Amino acid sequence: MTVEQNVLQQHSQKHQQTLLNQLREVTGTTDVQLLQQALQVSNGDLGEAVAFLTEKNAKVPQQDEATYYQTSQVASDRYISVGSQADTNVIDLTGDDKDDLQRAIALSLEESSRAFRETGITDEEQAISRVLEASIAENKASLKRTHTEVWSDSPNPHDRKRIDNCPVGLKNVGNTCWFSAVIQSLFNLLEFQRLVLNYSPPARVHDLPRNQKEHRNLPFMQELRNLFSLMVGSKRKYVDPSRAVEILKDAFKSSESQQQDVSEFTHKLLDWLEDAFQMKAEEDREGEKPKNPMVELFYGRFLAVGVLEGKKFENTEMFGQYPLQVNGFKDLHECLEAAMIEGEIESLHSAENSARSGQEHWFTELPPVLTFELSRFEFNQALGRPEKIHNKLEFPSMLYMDRYMDRNREVTRIKREEIRRLKEHLTLLQQRLERYLSYGSGPKRFPLADVLQYAMEFASSKPVCTSPVEDIDTSAPPGGTTGQQFIPPCVAEQESLSPSESSGQASGPPTVPPVAQSHRVPLHKPFTQSRLPPDLPMHPAPRHITEEELRVLESCLHRWRSEVENDTRDLQGSITRIHRTVEVMYADKSMMQVPYRLHAVLVHEGQANAGHYWAYIYDPHQRCWMKYNDISVTKSSWEELVRDSFGGYRNASAYCLMYINDKKPFLIEEEFDKETGQILSGMDKLPPDLKQYVKEDNEMFDKEIEEWDVLQARKAQQEKLALAAAAAAAASAASSTSTSSSSPQPMSIESSPPDNAAPQQDPEYMEQPSPTHDSKRLQEDTERAISRATAEQEERSPEALLNAAIKLEYSRLLRLAQDDAAPGIDFRLQHIIVYLIQNQAPKKILERTLLTQFADRNLAFDERCKSIMNVARSKLDLIKPEEVNIDEYEMWHQDYRNFRETTIFMITGLELFQKNNFVEALMYLIYAYQYNKELLLKGLYRGHNEELLGHYRRQCLLKLNEQAAAMFESTEEVEVTIGLGIMNELVVPCIPLLLVHDTERDLLAVEDMRNRWCSYLGQEMEANLQEKLTDFLPKLLDCSTEIKSFHDPPKLPTYSTLELCERFSRTVAALNKRHAEGR
């Protein structure tokens, strides 16, 4: 056999295995012979093979779809625990054999009980989950997801600038999160990264491509090299992968709006890379067997040992991504154990020539990069739809593969047999323990120890001499008339009052005469008439029991309870010991020689037809997990990975696991310079052609930043000129009117122009429709400081008085900044100086702001104040640019304006919320939260309580969701349309804001909203409602954190400082009252 024939044969075997794996995953069929038959009949066409298997399965009598919907409804449960459990045991009930029927019932009860114990999910809930996913998949043409327009890149390039050496993200260019997750996982394998970056196309590629593969694969390789080079050396926070994605999409032959499956894409990607490197390998090593680095990195071999109709066989097969079934297994080792054994295997290592068929897989060669596909999508034969499996599946960060290696075959078989024996014993022990913990024969069962304890408590209760019903008069008239009842002597004695109690009631209502104390007159109370009278015991008690009977009974019950508790402890101890023995079965050093460390986890959140992908990748240099979510790259933790990847908690779960051989550090080691011995990083990693490519892209980005900065500087200059022109116009107007007749103007914060005549434009946060209030308040504060300075200061020169007045005013404001404000009072709103002090503004900024206050022309009502004002204005003119940075000064004042605006957003939103106007309140609260978060990034006292704003933002969304759901439940066309409009226009665009920061309460709120709508899929409804619901759900279940288009910020009402403080106080007081009332 020639080298070329050998390579072709290997490729053919690998391609056939890939088709088998894909067919098994799509159809859920595990019968290898049936899968091979389908491929043979279809001549390798995957679509025809699926049709063949579907038609074959359709011949089996299936439950009618309408009946399936009816039997899957739960009327009482609004929220559904999502999960599905495939039934692998099929019994033919079409015949007349009654034993089969009994076996089916027993098996169904056993499976139902086992599934509930393992997952906590009932069969009914599982059925609803299947209907939920099937309904989403229904009417495929109407389910194409119509995203609202995604926000484009930020116009400010500084927002898109890479910070230090932070990993570069990938832009989602239209449902391409699957691409980002896989590419980031491969890119962070440094050996793979080096292979791609240093790839050079074969020399013949400079001629016309010889075939379609070269025409497709080689351009893709070049685009992948370009993309990797940008991810290494770009100055951008994230890069655009559009060119590489477009080539892939053409190969998939699918619409742009359809999300691709991770495993399908990874298969395709590795095939292309293998072909590209194969061409290069054949050119470099003509005459020898070529080595393909992709094959050596990602492909391994296993030995299939088995028996087919009594005949033994052994075959060596190649594998890339190894598929594992999730359904019915708790952890990764259980999945692997099941995948390595197919069919009846007892005869594989026995001397008997049995007719049974089955096979075992044993790895003979593991690849350095070991990838497991977790088959979380299965094909529902009853509905003809795919559905997702949400079951929990645990996996370790370090995986030892020794037990699956061919060289450990005999040792593993012995250990497997021992584990099988232990598990059989464990099952018996658990059944015995279950009888102790669930005692009884009815539907409700209790622990036997508790039953004995309850019996002992009943026996020990104080006996009563009356029936609990004969003391209640059922003939009492409802109109309030009363009758007399006889009270037995034993009860009457207990009810008689002591002398002190009788005297204590003298001032109260008239007491019953002594003659009538043996009788009681009950009052008729409609809602409490059925309650037991207060003179009867709270708990049931024996009527008659002797001391001897009680002593014997208590002795027996005590002894039996002790025996039961001892038996329960012994059983639990034995079960724990067996679990521990099974856990450490492979813990000896001889079975820990093939370690594989978890490198990446690819996560899918959503349902079978809608969802979002991201990746967790371990950074060995920082020793932490990183979360790669499209353009966002953030530090994460193992705890967050577990929560999002194991499944069973939310709709998120791991879909693909990538492990790397821990004994081959070259996979993740940095490259060293051969001459200097230094680690190559950044641009030094790149070959010359890619270095030039990245350099040109960085120059374009630098130019974009430079043009942006020039544009912003020009705008700032134009604004300053406009301010100067406005100031000059104001000066002309002021000079034409007398000071005494002029109306007061707001406090001036900006510096005065050099001519000493033109007042500055009022700052935005002081621009009010009636500025008199703010101006008068500031004027009064300033005059009060001047008066006190005049009284205390011996020297009466204007400059001395100014200095003393500024000092007094600063002391007053400093006290406000340092005092603990009462609830509902925020001194920062009263004066900018308080805000500046609390946020530790530079001293020069404080001084200039105070000088500006005393330079206000409104002070010129007498000679003393006028002279002080003139001195203050002169001092402002003398301040040099190098002494006070005008840009920094304006930045502090702009921050204060932003703080006041954020406060108005917050107050308005909270006021509307308290009036139950949630639609209008939402946008105010959304923008208040966003703006406040930006302020808090600069300092703790720059904004308001983030938790408070987050709470009301979250509550507002939940209230709107509740309103919309109620409208949908009304089934009225107009109401349904309004409700879905609220969800599409208000709630859905805000969900990414709750997901992006990943706080526990926000995530739970999102889950609550989604579960409310998903619960409707288990209910009967009209066809038009079903259509609207299935069209809406994919939008709600979209788990991406991309911010969708928003409404513009609402217009703000204008408040004076006094009004703002009063409104703030009223709002906080109302919130406190609401909280006290528990609403």
Coordinates of C-alpha atoms in Angstrom, one line a residue, residues 109-555:
L109 CA -42.5 3.1 38.6
E110 CA -38.8 2.2 39.2
E111 CA -37.5 4.6 36.5
S112 CA -39.8 7.4 37.8
S113 CA -38.7 6.9 41.4
R114 CA -35.0 6.8 40.4
A115 CA -35.2 9.9 38.1
F116 CA -37.0 11.9 40.9
R117 CA -34.4 10.9 43.5
E118 CA -31.5 11.8 41.2
T119 CA -32.8 15.0 39.7
G120 CA -35.7 16.1 41.9
I121 CA -37.8 16.4 38.7
T122 CA -41.0 14.5 38.3
D123 CA -42.1 12.8 35.1
E124 CA -44.8 15.3 34.7
E125 CA -42.4 18.2 34.8
Q126 CA -40.1 16.4 32.4
A127 CA -42.9 15.9 30.0
I128 CA -43.8 19.6 30.2
S129 CA -40.1 20.4 29.6
R130 CA -40.2 18.4 26.4
V131 CA -43.4 20.1 25.3
L132 CA -41.8 23.5 26.1
E133 CA -38.8 22.8 23.8
A134 CA -41.0 21.2 21.1
S135 CA -43.3 24.2 21.1
I136 CA -40.3 26.5 20.6
A137 CA -39.2 24.4 17.6
E138 CA -42.7 24.3 16.2
N139 CA -43.5 26.2 12.9
K140 CA -39.8 26.6 12.0
A141 CA -40.5 29.3 9.5
S142 CA -42.0 31.6 12.1
L143 CA -39.3 30.9 14.6
K144 CA -36.5 32.7 12.8
R145 CA -35.2 35.1 15.4
T146 CA -35.6 38.7 14.6
H147 CA -33.1 40.6 16.7
T148 CA -33.5 44.3 17.4
E149 CA -30.6 46.2 16.0
V150 CA -27.5 45.7 18.0
W151 CA -25.7 48.8 19.1
S152 CA -22.8 49.5 16.8
D153 CA -19.2 50.1 18.0
S154 CA -18.8 53.0 20.4
P155 CA -17.9 56.1 18.4
N156 CA -15.3 56.9 21.0
P157 CA -12.2 54.8 20.1
H158 CA -10.9 55.2 23.6
D159 CA -13.7 52.9 24.7
R160 CA -12.5 50.3 22.3
K161 CA -8.8 50.5 23.3
R162 CA -7.1 47.5 24.7
I163 CA -5.9 47.9 28.3
D164 CA -2.4 46.6 28.8
N165 CA -2.1 43.0 27.8
C166 CA -5.7 42.1 28.5
P167 CA -6.9 39.2 26.1
V168 CA -8.6 40.5 23.0
G169 CA -12.3 39.7 22.5
L170 CA -14.2 38.8 19.3
K171 CA -17.0 40.8 18.0
N172 CA -20.3 39.0 17.4
V173 CA -21.1 39.8 13.8
G174 CA -24.6 38.1 13.9
N175 CA -25.2 34.9 15.9
T176 CA -21.5 34.0 15.8
C177 CA -21.0 33.4 19.6
W178 CA -20.4 29.8 18.6
F179 CA -17.4 30.9 16.5
S180 CA -16.0 33.1 19.3
A181 CA -16.2 30.3 21.9
V182 CA -14.3 27.7 19.8
I183 CA -11.7 30.1 18.4
Q184 CA -10.8 31.5 21.8
S185 CA -10.4 28.0 23.2
L186 CA -8.1 27.0 20.4
F187 CA -6.2 30.3 20.4
N188 CA -5.3 29.9 24.0
L189 CA -3.6 26.6 23.2
L190 CA -0.3 28.2 22.5
E191 CA 1.0 25.3 20.5
F192 CA -2.0 25.5 18.2
Q193 CA -1.6 29.3 18.1
R194 CA 2.1 28.9 17.0
L195 CA 1.1 26.4 14.3
V196 CA -1.5 28.7 12.8
L197 CA 0.6 31.9 13.0
N198 CA 3.7 30.2 11.4
Y199 CA 1.7 28.3 8.7
S200 CA 2.9 29.1 5.2
P201 CA 0.8 27.9 2.2
P202 CA 2.3 25.3 -0.2
A203 CA 4.4 26.8 -3.0
R204 CA 2.0 25.6 -5.6
V205 CA -0.7 27.7 -4.2
H206 CA 0.7 30.7 -6.0
D207 CA -0.6 29.0 -9.1
L208 CA -4.3 28.5 -9.6
P209 CA -5.8 26.2 -6.9
R210 CA -6.0 22.7 -8.1
N211 CA -9.3 21.7 -6.4
Q212 CA -12.2 23.0 -4.4
K213 CA -10.6 22.2 -1.0
E214 CA -7.5 24.3 -1.8
H215 CA -9.8 27.1 -3.2
R216 CA -11.7 27.1 0.2
N217 CA -9.2 26.0 2.9
L218 CA -6.2 28.1 2.0
P219 CA -8.1 31.5 2.0
F220 CA -9.6 30.5 5.3
M221 CA -6.2 29.6 6.8
Q222 CA -4.9 33.1 5.8
E223 CA -7.9 34.8 7.4
L224 CA -7.4 32.7 10.5
R225 CA -3.8 33.7 10.6
N226 CA -4.8 37.4 10.3
L227 CA -7.3 37.0 13.0
F228 CA -4.9 35.3 15.4
S229 CA -2.2 37.9 14.7
L230 CA -4.7 40.7 15.7
M231 CA -5.6 38.7 18.8
V232 CA -1.9 38.7 19.7
G233 CA -0.8 42.3 18.9
S234 CA -3.9 44.5 18.3
K235 CA -4.3 47.7 20.3
R236 CA -8.1 47.1 20.1
K237 CA -10.1 45.7 22.9
Y238 CA -11.8 43.4 20.4
V239 CA -11.5 42.5 16.8
D240 CA -13.8 41.7 13.9
P241 CA -13.8 38.1 12.6
S242 CA -16.2 38.8 9.7
R243 CA -13.9 37.6 6.9
A244 CA -13.2 34.2 8.4
V245 CA -16.9 33.8 9.5
E246 CA -18.2 34.5 6.0
I247 CA -16.1 31.6 4.5
L248 CA -17.4 29.3 7.2
K249 CA -21.0 30.3 6.6
D250 CA -20.7 29.6 2.9
A251 CA -19.6 26.1 3.8
F252 CA -22.5 25.6 6.2
K253 CA -24.9 26.7 3.5
S254 CA -27.2 28.1 6.2
S255 CA -29.0 31.4 6.7
E256 CA -27.2 34.1 8.6
S257 CA -29.8 34.2 11.3
Q258 CA -29.4 30.5 12.3
Q259 CA -27.0 29.7 15.1
Q260 CA -24.5 27.0 14.4
D261 CA -23.9 24.0 16.6
V262 CA -20.5 24.0 18.4
S263 CA -19.7 20.4 17.6
E264 CA -20.6 20.7 13.9
F265 CA -18.5 23.8 13.6
T266 CA -15.5 22.3 15.5
H267 CA -15.7 19.2 13.2
K268 CA -15.7 21.4 10.1
L269 CA -12.9 23.6 11.5
L270 CA -10.6 20.7 12.4
D271 CA -11.3 19.1 9.0
W272 CA -10.3 22.2 7.2
L273 CA -7.2 22.7 9.3
E274 CA -6.2 19.1 8.8
D275 CA -6.6 19.4 5.0
A276 CA -4.6 22.6 4.9
F277 CA -1.7 21.2 7.0
Q278 CA -1.8 17.9 5.0
M279 CA -1.1 19.8 1.8
K280 CA 1.8 21.5 3.4
A281 CA 3.1 18.2 5.0
E282 CA 2.9 16.4 1.7
E283 CA 4.9 19.1 0.0
D284 CA 7.6 19.3 2.8
R285 CA 8.1 15.5 3.1
E286 CA 7.7 14.0 -0.4
G287 CA 8.6 10.4 -0.5
E288 CA 8.0 9.9 3.3
K289 CA 4.8 9.4 5.3
P290 CA 3.7 13.0 6.0
K291 CA 3.0 14.0 9.6
N292 CA 0.1 16.3 10.0
P293 CA 0.4 18.4 13.2
M294 CA -3.4 18.8 13.5
V295 CA -3.8 15.0 13.5
E296 CA -1.0 14.7 16.1
L297 CA -2.5 17.4 18.3
F298 CA -6.2 16.5 18.2
Y299 CA -6.6 12.8 17.1
G300 CA -6.1 9.6 19.0
R301 CA -6.8 5.9 18.6
F302 CA -8.8 3.3 20.4
L303 CA -9.1 -0.5 20.2
A304 CA -12.6 -1.9 19.7
V305 CA -12.7 -5.4 21.3
G306 CA -15.9 -7.3 21.0
V307 CA -18.1 -10.2 20.0
L308 CA -20.4 -10.2 17.1
E309 CA -22.9 -13.1 17.0
G310 CA -20.4 -15.2 19.0
K311 CA -17.3 -14.2 16.9
K312 CA -14.6 -12.2 18.5
F313 CA -13.1 -9.2 16.8
E314 CA -10.5 -6.4 17.3
N315 CA -10.4 -3.2 15.3
T316 CA -8.2 -0.1 15.7
E317 CA -10.1 3.2 15.0
M318 CA -9.2 6.8 15.0
F319 CA -11.1 9.5 16.9
G320 CA -11.1 13.3 17.2
Q321 CA -13.8 14.8 19.4
Y322 CA -15.1 11.9 21.5
P323 CA -18.9 12.0 21.9
L324 CA -20.5 11.3 25.3
Q325 CA -24.2 10.8 26.2
V326 CA -25.3 13.0 29.1
N327 CA -28.7 11.5 29.8
G328 CA -28.9 9.3 32.8
F329 CA -25.4 9.9 34.2
K330 CA -24.1 12.0 37.2
D331 CA -20.5 12.7 36.2
L332 CA -18.0 12.5 33.4
H333 CA -16.5 9.2 34.5
E334 CA -20.0 7.6 34.4
C335 CA -20.4 8.9 30.8
L336 CA -17.0 7.5 29.8
E337 CA -17.7 4.1 31.4
A338 CA -20.9 3.9 29.4
A339 CA -19.3 5.0 26.2
M340 CA -16.5 2.5 26.5
I341 CA -18.9 -0.5 26.8
E342 CA -21.6 -1.2 24.3
G343 CA -24.0 -4.1 24.5
E344 CA -23.6 -7.4 26.5
I345 CA -19.9 -7.6 27.4
E346 CA -19.8 -10.7 29.7
S347 CA -18.6 -12.9 26.9
L348 CA -15.8 -10.6 25.9
H349 CA -13.4 -12.0 28.5
S350 CA -14.9 -15.4 29.2
A351 CA -13.9 -18.8 27.9
E352 CA -17.5 -19.6 26.7
N353 CA -18.3 -19.0 23.1
S354 CA -21.5 -17.1 23.7
A355 CA -23.8 -15.8 21.0
R356 CA -24.1 -12.4 22.7
S357 CA -22.9 -9.3 20.9
G358 CA -21.1 -6.3 22.4
Q359 CA -17.8 -4.4 22.4
E360 CA -15.4 -2.5 24.6
H361 CA -13.3 0.5 23.7
W362 CA -9.8 0.9 25.0
F363 CA -7.6 3.9 24.2
T364 CA -4.3 2.9 22.7
E365 CA -3.2 6.5 22.0
L366 CA -4.6 9.7 23.5
P367 CA -4.1 13.0 21.8
P368 CA -2.4 15.9 23.6
V369 CA -5.7 17.8 23.3
L370 CA -8.6 15.6 24.4
T371 CA -12.0 17.0 23.5
F372 CA -15.3 15.5 24.7
E373 CA -18.6 16.4 23.0
L374 CA -21.4 16.3 25.6
S375 CA -24.6 15.3 23.7
R376 CA -27.1 17.6 25.4
F377 CA -29.4 17.7 22.3
E378 CA -31.5 14.6 21.6
F379 CA -34.1 13.9 19.0
N380 CA -37.6 13.5 20.3
Q381 CA -39.0 10.7 18.2
A382 CA -42.6 11.4 19.4
L383 CA -42.6 15.0 18.3
G384 CA -39.9 14.8 15.5
R385 CA -38.1 17.7 17.2
P386 CA -34.7 18.2 18.8
E387 CA -34.7 19.1 22.5
K388 CA -32.1 20.0 25.0
I389 CA -31.1 17.9 28.1
H390 CA -30.7 20.1 31.1
N391 CA -29.6 17.4 33.6
K392 CA -26.7 18.1 35.9
L393 CA -23.4 16.5 34.9
E394 CA -20.2 17.0 37.0
F395 CA -16.7 17.0 35.6
P396 CA -13.3 17.3 37.4
S397 CA -10.6 19.9 36.7
M398 CA -8.1 17.0 36.6
L399 CA -9.1 13.9 34.8
Y400 CA -7.0 10.7 35.0
M401 CA -7.5 8.5 31.9
D402 CA -5.6 5.4 33.1
R403 CA -8.7 3.2 33.6
Y404 CA -9.6 3.6 30.0
M405 CA -6.2 2.7 28.6
D406 CA -5.6 -0.6 26.8
R407 CA -2.5 -1.3 28.8
N408 CA -4.6 -1.3 32.0
R409 CA -7.3 -3.5 30.5
E410 CA -7.1 -6.4 32.9
V411 CA -6.7 -4.2 36.0
T412 CA -9.7 -2.1 35.0
R413 CA -11.9 -5.1 34.4
I414 CA -11.1 -6.4 37.9
K415 CA -11.9 -3.0 39.4
R416 CA -15.1 -2.7 37.3
E417 CA -16.3 -6.1 38.5
E418 CA -15.6 -5.1 42.1
I419 CA -17.4 -1.8 41.6
R420 CA -20.4 -3.7 40.1
R421 CA -20.5 -6.0 43.0
L422 CA -20.3 -3.1 45.5
K423 CA -23.1 -1.2 43.7
E424 CA -25.3 -4.2 43.8
H425 CA -24.8 -4.4 47.5
L426 CA -25.2 -0.7 47.8
T427 CA -28.6 -1.0 46.0
L428 CA -29.8 -3.5 48.6
L429 CA -28.7 -1.3 51.5
Q430 CA -30.4 1.7 50.0
Q431 CA -33.6 -0.2 49.6
R432 CA -33.4 -1.3 53.2
L433 CA -32.7 2.2 54.3
E434 CA -35.6 3.5 52.2
R435 CA -38.0 1.3 54.2
Y436 CA -36.8 2.9 57.4
L437 CA -36.9 6.4 56.0
S438 CA -40.2 6.1 54.2
Y439 CA -42.4 3.9 56.4
G440 CA -46.0 3.2 55.7
S441 CA -48.3 1.8 53.0
G442 CA -50.2 4.8 51.9
P443 CA -49.2 7.7 49.6
K444 CA -47.7 9.7 52.5
R445 CA -44.8 8.0 54.2
F446 CA -42.6 9.1 57.2
P447 CA -39.3 8.0 58.8
L448 CA -40.0 5.1 61.1
A449 CA -38.2 6.7 64.0
D450 CA -40.5 9.7 63.8
V451 CA -43.5 7.5 63.6
L452 CA -42.5 5.8 66.9
Q453 CA -41.8 9.2 68.4
Y454 CA -45.2 10.6 67.4
A455 CA -46.8 7.5 69.0
M456 CA -44.9 8.0 72.2
E457 CA -45.9 11.7 72.3
F458 CA -49.6 10.8 71.7
A459 CA -49.5 8.2 74.5
S460 CA -47.8 10.6 76.9
S461 CA -50.4 13.4 76.3
K462 CA -52.7 14.3 79.2
P463 CA -55.9 12.3 78.8
V464 CA -59.3 14.1 78.3
C465 CA -62.7 12.8 79.3
T466 CA -64.7 14.3 76.4
S467 CA -65.0 13.9 72.7
P468 CA -63.5 16.8 70.7
V469 CA -66.9 17.2 68.8
E470 CA -69.5 16.8 71.5
D471 CA -68.6 20.2 73.1
I472 CA -69.4 22.1 69.9
D473 CA -73.0 23.2 69.3
T474 CA -73.6 22.8 65.6
S475 CA -77.2 24.2 65.9
A476 CA -76.2 27.7 67.0
P477 CA -78.2 30.2 65.0
P478 CA -76.3 32.4 62.6
G479 CA -78.0 35.6 63.7
G480 CA -76.1 35.9 66.9
T481 CA -78.6 34.3 69.3
T482 CA -77.0 32.2 71.8
G483 CA -77.8 29.0 73.6
Q484 CA -76.5 27.5 76.8
Q485 CA -74.1 24.5 76.9
F486 CA -73.3 22.2 79.7
I487 CA -69.7 21.9 80.6
P488 CA -68.5 18.7 82.1
P489 CA -67.3 19.0 85.7
C490 CA -63.7 18.0 84.9
V491 CA -63.5 20.9 82.4
A492 CA -65.5 23.4 84.5
E493 CA -63.0 23.0 87.3
Q494 CA -60.1 23.9 85.0
E495 CA -62.1 27.0 83.7
S496 CA -62.9 28.5 87.1
L497 CA -61.1 31.7 87.8
S498 CA -58.8 32.4 90.8
P499 CA -59.8 35.2 93.1
S500 CA -57.1 37.5 91.8
E501 CA -58.2 36.9 88.3
S502 CA -61.8 37.7 89.3
S503 CA -60.9 40.9 91.0
G504 CA -58.8 41.9 88.0
Q505 CA -61.8 41.8 85.8
A506 CA -63.9 44.2 88.0
S507 CA -63.3 47.1 85.8
G508 CA -64.1 45.2 82.7
P509 CA -67.4 43.8 81.3
P510 CA -69.9 42.4 83.8
T511 CA -68.8 38.9 85.0
V512 CA -71.0 35.8 84.9
P513 CA -72.8 35.2 88.2
P514 CA -71.4 32.4 90.3
V515 CA -74.5 30.3 89.7
A516 CA -73.9 30.4 86.0
Q517 CA -70.2 29.6 86.1
S518 CA -70.8 26.0 85.3
H519 CA -72.4 27.0 82.0
R520 CA -70.8 28.8 79.0
V521 CA -72.6 31.0 76.5
P522 CA -70.7 30.8 73.2
L523 CA -70.9 33.6 70.7
H524 CA -71.5 32.8 67.1
K525 CA -68.4 33.7 64.9
P526 CA -68.9 32.8 61.3
F527 CA -65.3 32.3 60.4
T528 CA -64.1 30.7 63.6
Q529 CA -67.0 28.6 64.7
S530 CA -65.3 25.4 63.6
R531 CA -62.2 25.9 65.8
L532 CA -61.8 23.9 69.0
P533 CA -62.8 25.7 72.2
P534 CA -59.8 27.1 74.1
D535 CA -60.5 24.7 77.0
L536 CA -59.6 21.6 74.9
P537 CA -56.0 20.5 74.4
M538 CA -54.2 21.7 71.3
H539 CA -53.1 18.1 70.3
P540 CA -55.1 14.8 70.2
A541 CA -54.7 12.7 73.4
P542 CA -55.9 9.2 74.6
R543 CA -59.3 9.1 76.2
H544 CA -58.4 6.5 78.8
I545 CA -55.0 5.0 79.6
T546 CA -53.8 3.4 82.8
E547 CA -50.4 4.1 84.4
E548 CA -49.4 0.4 83.7
E549 CA -50.4 0.6 80.1
L550 CA -48.5 3.9 79.7
R551 CA -45.4 2.5 81.3
V552 CA -45.3 -0.7 79.2
L553 CA -46.1 1.3 76.0
E554 CA -43.4 3.9 76.7
S555 CA -40.8 1.2 77.4

